[in-house]
Amino acid sequence: QKEVEQNSGPLSVPEGAIASLNCTYSDRGSQSFFWYRQYSGKSPELIMFIYSNGDKEDGRFTAQLNKASQYVSLLIRDSQPSDSATYLCAVNMGLSGGGADGLTFGKGTHLIIQP
Amino acid sequence: KAGVTQTPRYLIKTRGQQVTLSCSPISGHRSVSWYQQTPGQGLQFLFEYFSETQRNKGNFPGRFSGRQFSNSRSEMNVSTLELGDSALYLCASSSQGGTGNTIYFGEGSWLTVV
């Protein structure tokens, strides 16, 4: 069973601090990794993606990938109350090895930014 | 550029009925995938279509089916509805749908089965 694991939270972070969200995945052959943000009652919104080991920065967001440890994380700097949402980690695990294999999602981490 | 459009947004059906949901992808995107989201199971992949062909399918029963038209619009159908089919159904599109291509979600169709 190919899995993506996330701590469900809630993760409570003071405004202005760094929020750190973590995700592990089971399939060592996974090639692409995505972070989505989902507000209550809304659909997931892509924040960023990462393919290569290391860090990728986009504004206040940094994605970190460590394929050897099968670990991907998302850091949110200068957290704002508007960042309060559920953050979904998604991994392309190559279910069939061809075409669009579908993403395997974690169940998400509920992040609360305290003003 | 318009996003992914899903219709209807909300619907209520009775057990045993069937339902058809529609999705129009982002202009120029040829890959459409469908996901089901429930509180218990989270987001789960249903199937993906590219150029009118189903390329991959998740672990769902045959009651769940879909198709894609020549203009890349897609529909999914659920027959013989069960209470457990109550969920948010999300359509997503991408330009190619291959590994590494990002997918963008529509606003979803909220299905309630009573």
PDB file of C-alpha atoms in Angstrom, chain B residues 8 10-21 76-87 89 110-114:
ATOM      1  CA  PRO B   8     -23.158  21.277 -10.655  1.00  0.00           C
ATOM      2  CA  TYR B  10     -24.077  21.122  -5.120  1.00  0.00           C
ATOM      3  CA  LEU B  11     -26.495  18.268  -5.497  1.00  0.00           C
ATOM      4  CA  ILE B  12     -28.551  15.887  -3.414  1.00  0.00           C
ATOM      5  CA  LYS B  13     -29.408  12.430  -4.662  1.00  0.00           C
ATOM      6  CA  THR B  14     -31.210   9.425  -3.277  1.00  0.00           C
ATOM      7  CA  ARG B  15     -29.639   6.027  -2.730  1.00  0.00           C
ATOM      8  CA  GLY B  16     -29.822   3.921  -5.864  1.00  0.00           C
ATOM      9  CA  GLN B  17     -29.917   6.863  -8.230  1.00  0.00           C
ATOM     10  CA  GLN B  18     -27.119   7.823 -10.545  1.00  0.00           C
ATOM     11  CA  VAL B  19     -25.334  11.114 -10.979  1.00  0.00           C
ATOM     12  CA  THR B  20     -23.280  12.770 -13.698  1.00  0.00           C
ATOM     13  CA  LEU B  21     -20.765  15.487 -12.926  1.00  0.00           C
ATOM     14  CA  MET B  76     -17.881  11.320 -14.404  1.00  0.00           C
ATOM     15  CA  ASN B  77     -20.802   9.118 -13.547  1.00  0.00           C
ATOM     16  CA  VAL B  78     -21.654   7.263 -10.390  1.00  0.00           C
ATOM     17  CA  SER B  79     -24.378   4.652 -10.670  1.00  0.00           C
ATOM     18  CA  THR B  80     -26.406   3.005  -7.936  1.00  0.00           C
ATOM     19  CA  LEU B  81     -25.469   5.639  -5.405  1.00  0.00           C
ATOM     20  CA  GLU B  82     -24.654   4.611  -1.854  1.00  0.00           C
ATOM     21  CA  LEU B  83     -24.622   6.763   1.264  1.00  0.00           C
ATOM     22  CA  GLY B  84     -20.840   6.445   1.352  1.00  0.00           C
ATOM     23  CA  ASP B  85     -20.575   8.187  -2.007  1.00  0.00           C
ATOM     24  CA  SER B  86     -21.380  11.460  -0.301  1.00  0.00           C
ATOM     25  CA  ALA B  87     -18.266  13.492  -0.893  1.00  0.00           C
ATOM     26  CA  TYR B  89     -15.738  15.393  -6.145  1.00  0.00           C
ATOM     27  CA  TRP B 110     -20.560  18.536  -3.398  1.00  0.00           C
ATOM     28  CA  LEU B 111     -22.645  15.373  -3.583  1.00  0.00           C
ATOM     29  CA  THR B 112     -24.940  14.354  -0.772  1.00  0.00           C
ATOM     30  CA  VAL B 113     -26.630  10.951  -0.973  1.00  0.00           C
ATOM     31  CA  VAL B 114     -29.676  10.517   1.261  1.00  0.00           C
TER      32      VAL B 114
END
